[in-house]
């Protein structure tokens, strides 16, 4: 499951007191929350059905050219609503699974994860391309003209006379000029690859929304809007909600704390961590996965707390930590896309150089996000995560 980028933060002092936990039985509280999220899913589905005809697509996001109309905006909002409701339902089914029919909860959670992931890929590719092209423009410099992709490459021009010993000015100038020379070709290559991926994701989203599998998910959510299938032999569902639901939410917090404990927060505690860049792509992927797991667990904690405090104010610390992890996810994915483009056979040296600089730039963003998370993370963050935004 994925998660969307979170909203802005407030100062912790402005949060005020944490609201008291809800009253009522566990069945009433958990069932009411599931009913509400299912109703949100169905409303988004109806909105998508109304707008899909005029928009002619899944509405997962606009291209980097910025073309979008009101109808497409409405369809995109409906798809966002479907994804948000799917994530919240799936997270709640996982955290409070012991109280629910296990086979039903596992099956629906799997299908909701498939739906949210399928609908989110188109927007993710579009945002990744926009991020990388913006970074290329920033790295090349506004005063450095980017040469035409069909023009001569840096490797085709004579290198000139060698610099004298101790004279690094000429070499530095040539190295600096290599980025603008290859930036246009690098941008064109990224545009081709990510636009193709986005087009395929768009087609996959359209197929998914018209498939029997999606209609089965919609039918299951429609049933959930009226009845939550609790375990027949579970006697705790009739007990007061805090006594039953809070231990399950606390278990989610412990899982989050354990996942954070294995992160190298001490090494990420430097605002400029050059050591963090000295690793292979395989090592990067493994370490990024550990950080992304923390992002998922933090989201589950927020959703678990929403059940207990449906009207609680979002916790600024949780939002700040979630923002840092979302920036981490975006930067890591962008760096991987740059590395993948650089592995394209027979690209010009200047293009590969520009993609290498772009990869390093995004890995610096990864390290900055890790530093920001370590700054916001405290053990007290788990005491009352608050519902938080999506």
Short mmCIF file of C-alpha atoms in Angstrom, two decimals, residues 20 25 32-33 38 47 81 87 97 120 128 134 140 156 164 178 181 194 217 237 259 281 294 318 378:
data_model
loop_
_atom_site.label_atom_id
_atom_site.label_comp_id
_atom_site.label_asym_id
_atom_site.label_seq_id
_atom_site.Cartn_x
_atom_site.Cartn_y
_atom_site.Cartn_z
CA UNK A 20 -10.73 11.35 25.30
CA UNK A 25 -18.63 -1.33 22.68
CA UNK A 32 -18.93 2.42 12.88
CA UNK A 33 -15.47 3.34 11.63
CA UNK A 38 -16.86 2.11 3.26
CA UNK A 47 -18.20 10.51 -8.23
CA UNK A 81 -10.90 9.24 -2.65
CA UNK A 87 -5.80 2.48 2.40
CA UNK A 97 -7.89 -8.40 12.40
CA UNK A 120 -1.67 5.27 -7.67
CA UNK A 128 8.55 11.35 -10.54
CA UNK A 134 13.00 19.97 -12.23
CA UNK A 140 22.29 22.49 -14.93
CA UNK A 156 32.57 14.46 -29.89
CA UNK A 164 49.50 22.14 -16.59
CA UNK A 178 29.39 18.31 -19.02
CA UNK A 181 25.64 19.23 -22.34
CA UNK A 194 8.62 7.48 -17.46
CA UNK A 217 -14.21 -5.33 -4.39
CA UNK A 237 -16.52 -7.23 20.73
CA UNK A 259 11.14 -1.06 13.04
CA UNK A 281 22.54 0.28 -5.72
CA UNK A 294 8.58 2.43 8.85
CA UNK A 318 3.29 12.52 13.53
CA UNK A 378 10.82 10.77 19.70
#
